[in-house]
Amino acid sequence: MASLSDLPLRDDLRGKAPYGAPMNPVKYALNVNENTHPVPEGVRQAILAEISQALESVNRYPDREFTALRASLAEYASHERVAGAIDPDMVWAANGSNEVIQQVLQAFGGPGRSVLGFPPSYSMHPIIAESTGTSWSVGSRESDFSLTPAGVQSAIRLTTPNLVFLCAPNNPTGTPVSLETIEAAYDATDGIVLVDEAYVEFRPEGAPTASELLPGRERLVISRTMSKAFAFAGARVGYLLADPAAIDALRLVRLPYHLSGITQAAALGALQHAEIMLSMVSDIREQRDRLLRELPELGFTARESAANFVLFGGIDDPQQLFQDLLEHDILIRDVGIEGHLRVTAGTEEETTVFLDTLARLRT
Ligand SMILES: *Cc1c(COP(=O)(O)O)cnc(C)c1O
């Protein structure tokens, strides 16, 4: 059998490891921040009807511009936005927001260019940077993992990147990012500022999103996903909100017909029932707040979170605790932060099992 080192692989990919969240079949999978509530039966039927219709023309290439889906995503993203409606030509979509981010780097990054990130943050950001030949620079966070306008600006001045990645709220720490910090980043660079809002639906009620900053900022791009709050991780749909000019740039690098007719139909069906799809968000927020309350009662430190997960610390041996939980059929995530582990807020029952098991392991 040949091994990877026998192949004429690109030099810059030698020795690299692929994205590797473990995929153990367990009863309580609280490791990748999915919405653990299944899609309700009524919505499944509606999605099936849309897919069935799409199959009638599956002999033809799909709408390359996914016009109906962009209109539907625009309408969805316009809710709660103070700065007015999002136009469909300000929306782009792809197979998960990871693909959206890859397209942003293909268009604005690449060999000879660099992107600045602020670890600990989403582990795929440097991996996608490397795979597009974009060099990865890092700035630092405050000790509570937050970002400040001044801190972000000084990192930008120091590294002069072509792109800046801000994860709001940040995965894996849960830390929110203020609009002032995003504005400060934008003002300090002539490059692209990408705000990864994968967890935006879990923000505190009434809190503004980065989309409020889009008017007049053609270098600001906001990636979103249906994989988390929307309970649609298996369908692979992510999207981008940006100035139409930035979206024109993505058309230069996307593969023709990258979004299948089946995917477009499934996403449309789900978006037609957005209210039901998102009805579990407040329950999930409650379970997150319960984790934030009860983890300290067990002697752990819980980090502020505006997402559907909690990073908790004060663990002597994270790998051992991870393993002990796994033996109880509970899978959480070791994100490589010293003394910490991350857990997804699931259903009330899942959260109870997790907290009860943790309490027993702790004593
Ligand atoms: C989960 C996650 C994504 C989602 O990726 P998809 O490809 O849309 O499933 C993107 N960004 C962050 C920070 C995430 O945690």
Short mmCIF file of C-alpha atoms and ligand atoms in Angstrom, two decimals:
data_model
loop_
_atom_site.label_atom_id
_atom_site.label_comp_id
_atom_site.label_asym_id
_atom_site.label_seq_id
_atom_site.Cartn_x
_atom_site.Cartn_y
_atom_site.Cartn_z
CA MET A 1 0.00 0.00 0.00
CA ALA A 2 1.21 3.47 -0.88
CA SER A 3 1.26 6.28 1.67
CA LEU A 4 0.74 9.99 1.17
CA SER A 5 4.48 10.65 1.20
CA ASP A 6 4.83 8.47 -1.95
CA LEU A 7 2.69 10.91 -3.94
CA PRO A 8 3.77 14.13 -5.67
CA LEU A 9 1.75 16.23 -3.21
CA ARG A 10 2.04 20.04 -3.17
CA ASP A 11 5.00 20.97 -0.93
CA ASP A 12 2.90 23.26 1.23
CA LEU A 13 0.47 20.42 2.03
CA ARG A 14 3.14 17.94 3.18
CA GLY A 15 2.81 16.99 6.84
CA LYS A 16 -0.58 18.70 7.22
CA ALA A 17 -3.46 17.06 9.08
CA PRO A 18 -7.05 17.12 7.77
CA TYR A 19 -9.98 18.57 9.78
CA GLY A 20 -10.65 15.85 12.30
CA ALA A 21 -13.58 16.26 14.68
CA PRO A 22 -14.07 12.68 15.88
CA MET A 23 -17.23 11.02 14.50
CA ASN A 24 -17.87 8.35 17.13
CA PRO A 25 -21.34 6.84 17.08
CA VAL A 26 -22.53 7.80 20.58
CA LYS A 27 -25.90 8.38 22.19
CA TYR A 28 -25.08 11.94 23.27
CA ALA A 29 -23.15 13.73 20.51
CA LEU A 30 -22.46 17.21 21.93
CA ASN A 31 -19.22 17.79 20.03
CA VAL A 32 -19.84 19.77 16.82
CA ASN A 33 -22.48 22.34 17.85
CA GLU A 34 -25.29 20.97 15.74
CA ASN A 35 -28.90 21.66 16.64
CA THR A 36 -29.60 18.27 18.25
CA HIS A 37 -33.36 18.54 17.65
CA PRO A 38 -34.43 16.69 14.49
CA VAL A 39 -36.35 18.55 11.74
CA PRO A 40 -40.10 18.31 12.56
CA GLU A 41 -42.11 15.84 10.44
CA GLY A 42 -44.28 18.56 8.84
CA VAL A 43 -41.23 20.43 7.56
CA ARG A 44 -39.66 17.20 6.33
CA GLN A 45 -42.75 16.66 4.17
CA ALA A 46 -42.52 20.21 2.78
CA ILE A 47 -38.84 19.71 1.96
CA LEU A 48 -39.62 16.40 0.27
CA ALA A 49 -42.26 18.11 -1.90
CA GLU A 50 -39.68 20.72 -3.01
CA ILE A 51 -37.10 18.03 -3.76
CA SER A 52 -39.66 15.99 -5.66
CA GLN A 53 -40.39 19.01 -7.88
CA ALA A 54 -36.67 19.61 -8.42
CA LEU A 55 -36.28 16.00 -9.55
CA GLU A 56 -38.63 16.66 -12.48
CA SER A 57 -35.87 18.71 -14.12
CA VAL A 58 -32.81 16.97 -12.67
CA ASN A 59 -31.74 15.98 -16.21
CA ARG A 60 -30.89 19.68 -16.68
CA TYR A 61 -28.24 21.75 -14.90
CA PRO A 62 -29.71 23.71 -11.97
CA ASP A 63 -30.18 27.49 -11.82
CA ARG A 64 -26.53 28.58 -11.60
CA GLU A 65 -27.59 31.75 -9.80
CA PHE A 66 -29.99 29.96 -7.38
CA THR A 67 -32.31 32.94 -7.77
CA ALA A 68 -35.19 31.63 -5.67
CA LEU A 69 -32.89 30.56 -2.84
CA ARG A 70 -31.12 33.93 -2.77
CA ALA A 71 -34.47 35.72 -2.57
CA SER A 72 -35.53 33.46 0.26
CA LEU A 73 -32.25 33.89 2.18
CA ALA A 74 -32.46 37.67 1.64
CA GLU A 75 -35.93 37.75 3.14
CA TYR A 76 -34.78 35.63 6.08
CA ALA A 77 -31.71 37.81 6.72
CA SER A 78 -33.81 40.98 6.55
CA HIS A 79 -35.76 40.09 9.69
CA GLU A 80 -34.67 42.09 12.73
CA ARG A 81 -32.35 44.21 10.63
CA VAL A 82 -32.59 47.90 11.49
CA ALA A 83 -30.61 49.02 8.41
CA GLY A 84 -33.42 47.92 6.06
CA ALA A 85 -34.02 44.94 3.77
CA ILE A 86 -31.20 42.81 2.37
CA ASP A 87 -31.40 42.71 -1.41
CA PRO A 88 -31.14 39.27 -3.12
CA ASP A 89 -28.06 40.50 -5.03
CA MET A 90 -26.34 40.94 -1.63
CA VAL A 91 -26.66 37.17 -1.01
CA TRP A 92 -24.49 34.27 -2.11
CA ALA A 93 -24.68 30.60 -1.12
CA ALA A 94 -22.61 27.42 -1.32
CA ASN A 95 -22.30 23.92 0.12
CA GLY A 96 -21.81 24.98 3.72
CA SER A 97 -20.24 28.22 4.91
CA ASN A 98 -16.88 26.48 4.71
CA GLU A 99 -17.23 26.54 0.92
CA VAL A 100 -18.29 30.19 1.07
CA ILE A 101 -15.13 30.98 3.06
CA GLN A 102 -13.03 28.98 0.60
CA GLN A 103 -14.47 31.01 -2.29
CA VAL A 104 -13.72 34.27 -0.44
CA LEU A 105 -10.09 33.15 -0.07
CA GLN A 106 -9.89 31.98 -3.68
CA ALA A 107 -11.04 35.41 -4.81
CA PHE A 108 -9.23 37.68 -2.33
CA GLY A 109 -6.43 35.52 -0.89
CA GLY A 110 -4.09 33.04 -2.57
CA PRO A 111 -0.31 32.82 -3.02
CA GLY A 112 1.51 35.98 -1.89
CA ARG A 113 -1.46 37.12 0.19
CA SER A 114 -2.26 36.70 3.86
CA VAL A 115 -5.19 36.42 6.23
CA LEU A 116 -5.19 37.47 9.88
CA GLY A 117 -7.09 35.43 12.48
CA PHE A 118 -7.35 35.55 16.27
CA PRO A 119 -6.88 32.09 17.82
CA PRO A 120 -8.27 30.23 19.61
CA SER A 121 -10.92 30.39 16.89
CA TYR A 122 -12.58 28.19 14.28
CA SER A 123 -10.09 25.46 13.35
CA MET A 124 -11.16 25.43 9.69
CA HIS A 125 -10.08 29.03 9.07
CA PRO A 126 -6.32 28.28 8.92
CA ILE A 127 -6.96 24.99 7.09
CA ILE A 128 -8.94 26.72 4.32
CA ALA A 129 -6.30 29.47 4.20
CA GLU A 130 -3.54 26.91 3.69
CA SER A 131 -5.48 24.94 1.08
CA THR A 132 -5.88 28.12 -1.00
CA GLY A 133 -2.20 29.00 -0.59
CA THR A 134 -2.99 32.02 1.60
CA SER A 135 -0.56 32.58 4.45
CA TRP A 136 -2.03 32.63 7.95
CA SER A 137 -1.09 35.31 10.50
CA VAL A 138 -2.34 35.55 14.05
CA GLY A 139 -3.25 38.31 16.47
CA SER A 140 -3.85 37.88 20.18
CA ARG A 141 -6.95 38.05 22.36
CA GLU A 142 -7.48 39.43 25.85
CA SER A 143 -7.14 36.91 28.70
CA ASP A 144 -10.94 36.37 28.70
CA PHE A 145 -10.72 35.59 24.93
CA SER A 146 -12.44 38.86 23.96
CA LEU A 147 -11.31 41.22 21.19
CA THR A 148 -11.05 44.98 21.58
CA PRO A 149 -11.10 47.64 18.83
CA ALA A 150 -7.57 48.73 19.80
CA GLY A 151 -6.23 45.16 19.98
CA VAL A 152 -7.61 44.25 16.56
CA GLN A 153 -6.29 47.47 15.00
CA SER A 154 -2.80 46.96 16.37
CA ALA A 155 -2.68 43.37 15.06
CA ILE A 156 -3.75 44.63 11.64
CA ARG A 157 -1.05 47.33 11.66
CA LEU A 158 1.54 44.75 12.68
CA THR A 159 0.69 42.08 10.07
CA THR A 160 -0.83 44.17 7.18
CA PRO A 161 -3.07 41.30 6.03
CA ASN A 162 -5.13 41.15 2.82
CA LEU A 163 -8.03 39.66 4.78
CA VAL A 164 -9.13 39.72 8.43
CA PHE A 165 -11.27 36.91 9.88
CA LEU A 166 -13.47 37.66 12.90
CA CYS A 167 -15.67 34.89 14.32
CA ALA A 168 -18.75 36.44 15.99
CA PRO A 169 -19.54 34.87 18.40
CA ASN A 170 -16.23 33.08 18.48
CA ASN A 171 -15.98 29.30 18.20
CA PRO A 172 -14.71 27.56 20.41
CA THR A 173 -14.87 30.16 23.19
CA GLY A 174 -18.43 31.53 22.68
CA THR A 175 -17.17 35.13 23.09
CA PRO A 176 -19.30 37.81 21.41
CA VAL A 177 -17.66 40.47 19.19
CA SER A 178 -18.92 44.05 19.34
CA LEU A 179 -19.90 46.00 16.21
CA GLU A 180 -17.32 48.60 17.33
CA THR A 181 -14.58 45.96 17.04
CA ILE A 182 -15.74 44.98 13.54
CA GLU A 183 -15.88 48.64 12.50
CA ALA A 184 -12.41 49.24 13.94
CA ALA A 185 -11.03 46.28 11.95
CA TYR A 186 -12.65 47.59 8.79
CA ASP A 187 -11.23 51.08 9.29
CA ALA A 188 -7.71 49.76 9.92
CA THR A 189 -7.37 47.77 6.69
CA ASP A 190 -7.85 48.17 2.94
CA GLY A 191 -8.49 44.42 2.76
CA ILE A 192 -11.52 42.21 3.16
CA VAL A 193 -13.05 41.79 6.62
CA LEU A 194 -14.90 38.48 6.92
CA VAL A 195 -17.22 38.08 9.90
CA ASP A 196 -18.12 34.42 10.48
CA GLU A 197 -21.61 34.53 12.00
CA ALA A 198 -22.27 30.78 12.13
CA TYR A 199 -23.97 31.13 15.53
CA VAL A 200 -25.72 34.47 15.00
CA GLU A 201 -29.21 33.17 15.81
CA PHE A 202 -28.13 32.38 19.37
CA ARG A 203 -27.15 35.99 20.17
CA PRO A 204 -28.98 37.75 23.02
CA GLU A 205 -32.49 38.90 22.10
CA GLY A 206 -32.37 42.27 20.30
CA ALA A 207 -28.59 42.33 19.83
CA PRO A 208 -27.56 43.73 16.41
CA THR A 209 -25.76 41.57 13.82
CA ALA A 210 -22.82 42.58 11.63
CA SER A 211 -25.27 43.00 8.74
CA GLU A 212 -26.14 46.43 10.21
CA LEU A 213 -22.64 47.54 9.14
CA LEU A 214 -22.96 46.52 5.46
CA PRO A 215 -24.20 49.85 4.00
CA GLY A 216 -21.21 51.72 2.57
CA ARG A 217 -18.73 48.95 3.46
CA GLU A 218 -18.07 47.02 0.26
CA ARG A 219 -15.10 45.13 1.79
CA LEU A 220 -17.18 43.66 4.63
CA VAL A 221 -18.46 40.11 4.00
CA ILE A 222 -20.54 38.08 6.46
CA SER A 223 -20.68 34.28 6.30
CA ARG A 224 -23.63 32.41 7.78
CA THR A 225 -24.81 28.83 7.82
CA MET A 226 -27.94 26.70 8.03
CA SER A 227 -25.84 24.03 9.85
CA LYS A 228 -26.32 25.25 13.40
CA ALA A 229 -29.50 27.03 14.60
CA PHE A 230 -31.32 25.94 11.45
CA ALA A 231 -30.91 22.21 12.17
CA PHE A 232 -29.70 21.60 8.61
CA ALA A 233 -26.05 20.50 8.98
CA GLY A 234 -26.56 17.41 6.81
CA ALA A 235 -27.91 19.42 3.88
CA ARG A 236 -24.73 21.55 3.55
CA VAL A 237 -25.97 25.09 2.99
CA GLY A 238 -24.03 28.20 3.93
CA TYR A 239 -24.40 31.73 2.66
CA LEU A 240 -22.77 35.13 2.50
CA LEU A 241 -24.14 38.64 2.92
CA ALA A 242 -22.08 41.33 1.19
CA ASP A 243 -22.03 44.18 -1.28
CA PRO A 244 -23.06 42.94 -4.77
CA ALA A 245 -19.52 43.78 -5.98
CA ALA A 246 -17.98 41.29 -3.52
CA ILE A 247 -20.41 38.66 -4.71
CA ASP A 248 -19.37 39.32 -8.32
CA ALA A 249 -15.85 38.41 -7.19
CA LEU A 250 -17.07 35.01 -5.94
CA ARG A 251 -18.66 34.29 -9.34
CA LEU A 252 -15.11 34.32 -10.77
CA VAL A 253 -13.98 31.37 -8.63
CA ARG A 254 -17.05 29.21 -8.01
CA LEU A 255 -17.42 26.05 -10.05
CA PRO A 256 -20.34 26.25 -12.47
CA TYR A 257 -23.55 24.90 -10.93
CA HIS A 258 -21.84 24.37 -7.56
CA LEU A 259 -25.14 24.31 -5.69
CA SER A 260 -27.16 21.28 -6.80
CA GLY A 261 -30.84 21.58 -7.66
CA ILE A 262 -31.59 19.14 -4.83
CA THR A 263 -29.71 21.30 -2.30
CA GLN A 264 -31.44 24.46 -3.53
CA ALA A 265 -34.84 22.78 -3.23
CA ALA A 266 -34.14 21.41 0.25
CA ALA A 267 -32.95 24.79 1.51
CA LEU A 268 -35.98 26.54 0.00
CA GLY A 269 -38.31 24.06 1.68
CA ALA A 270 -36.63 24.62 5.05
CA LEU A 271 -36.61 28.42 4.69
CA GLN A 272 -40.35 28.42 3.92
CA HIS A 273 -40.73 27.05 7.46
CA ALA A 274 -37.98 29.09 9.08
CA GLU A 275 -40.11 29.84 12.11
CA ILE A 276 -40.61 26.14 12.91
CA MET A 277 -37.00 25.28 12.06
CA LEU A 278 -35.83 27.95 14.50
CA SER A 279 -38.43 27.26 17.18
CA MET A 280 -35.92 25.30 19.24
CA VAL A 281 -33.43 28.17 19.41
CA SER A 282 -34.89 29.65 22.60
CA ASP A 283 -34.88 26.19 24.25
CA ILE A 284 -31.24 25.74 23.25
CA ARG A 285 -30.38 29.18 24.63
CA GLU A 286 -32.03 28.14 27.91
CA GLN A 287 -29.89 24.98 28.05
CA ARG A 288 -26.78 27.06 27.32
CA ASP A 289 -27.67 29.44 30.14
CA ARG A 290 -28.25 26.43 32.37
CA LEU A 291 -24.75 25.15 31.53
CA LEU A 292 -23.36 28.61 32.31
CA ARG A 293 -25.14 28.52 35.68
CA GLU A 294 -24.58 24.91 36.71
CA LEU A 295 -21.00 24.26 35.55
CA PRO A 296 -19.63 26.74 38.16
CA GLU A 297 -21.74 24.98 40.81
CA LEU A 298 -19.76 21.84 39.95
CA GLY A 299 -16.50 23.75 40.43
CA PHE A 300 -15.71 24.54 36.78
CA THR A 301 -15.26 27.97 35.22
CA ALA A 302 -17.72 28.62 32.39
CA ARG A 303 -16.82 31.19 29.74
CA GLU A 304 -19.39 33.77 28.57
CA SER A 305 -21.18 32.42 25.50
CA ALA A 306 -23.46 33.95 22.87
CA ALA A 307 -23.57 30.65 20.94
CA ASN A 308 -25.06 27.17 21.43
CA PHE A 309 -22.03 25.81 23.27
CA VAL A 310 -20.00 26.52 26.37
CA LEU A 311 -16.24 26.40 26.87
CA PHE A 312 -15.54 25.38 30.44
CA GLY A 313 -12.28 25.27 32.36
CA GLY A 314 -10.77 24.38 35.68
CA ILE A 315 -10.17 20.81 34.46
CA ASP A 316 -6.97 19.14 35.71
CA ASP A 317 -6.85 16.55 32.94
CA PRO A 318 -9.14 17.43 29.99
CA GLN A 319 -8.19 14.33 28.00
CA GLN A 320 -9.10 12.09 30.92
CA LEU A 321 -12.45 13.83 31.49
CA PHE A 322 -13.18 13.65 27.74
CA GLN A 323 -12.48 9.91 27.86
CA ASP A 324 -14.53 9.35 31.03
CA LEU A 325 -17.53 11.09 29.44
CA LEU A 326 -17.08 9.02 26.28
CA GLU A 327 -17.31 5.87 28.37
CA HIS A 328 -20.74 7.16 29.42
CA ASP A 329 -21.71 7.56 25.75
CA ILE A 330 -21.24 11.35 25.84
CA LEU A 331 -19.02 12.93 23.18
CA ILE A 332 -17.87 16.53 23.74
CA ARG A 333 -14.86 18.37 22.27
CA ASP A 334 -11.26 18.81 23.31
CA VAL A 335 -10.39 22.01 21.42
CA GLY A 336 -6.79 22.08 22.62
CA ILE A 337 -7.18 24.95 25.11
CA GLU A 338 -5.29 24.14 28.28
CA GLY A 339 -7.54 22.97 31.12
CA HIS A 340 -10.71 23.38 29.03
CA LEU A 341 -13.32 21.39 27.11
CA ARG A 342 -16.26 22.53 24.97
CA VAL A 343 -19.80 21.16 25.14
CA THR A 344 -22.77 21.81 22.83
CA ALA A 345 -26.08 22.86 24.42
CA GLY A 346 -28.49 20.13 23.32
CA THR A 347 -31.97 19.18 24.39
CA GLU A 348 -32.98 19.47 28.04
CA GLU A 349 -32.54 15.69 28.42
CA GLU A 350 -29.06 15.69 26.85
CA THR A 351 -27.96 18.61 29.03
CA THR A 352 -29.28 16.86 32.13
CA VAL A 353 -27.43 13.63 31.29
CA PHE A 354 -24.24 15.59 30.64
CA LEU A 355 -24.42 17.61 33.88
CA ASP A 356 -25.44 14.61 36.02
CA THR A 357 -22.62 12.48 34.62
CA LEU A 358 -20.15 15.30 35.13
CA ALA A 359 -21.28 15.71 38.74
CA ARG A 360 -20.75 11.99 39.38
CA LEU A 361 -17.31 12.01 37.70
CA ARG A 362 -16.31 15.09 39.69
CA THR A 363 -16.86 13.44 43.10
C1 LIG B 1 -19.89 25.14 12.39
C2 LIG B 1 -19.20 26.36 11.88
C3 LIG B 1 -19.32 26.71 10.55
C4 LIG B 1 -20.25 25.92 9.69
O1 LIG B 1 -19.74 25.37 8.60
P1 LIG B 1 -20.72 24.75 7.50
O2 LIG B 1 -19.77 24.46 6.42
O3 LIG B 1 -21.71 25.81 7.14
O4 LIG B 1 -21.38 23.55 8.10
C5 LIG B 1 -18.70 27.86 10.11
N1 LIG B 1 -18.01 28.64 10.97
C6 LIG B 1 -17.92 28.33 12.26
C7 LIG B 1 -17.19 29.24 13.18
C8 LIG B 1 -18.49 27.17 12.75
O5 LIG B 1 -18.37 26.86 14.04
#
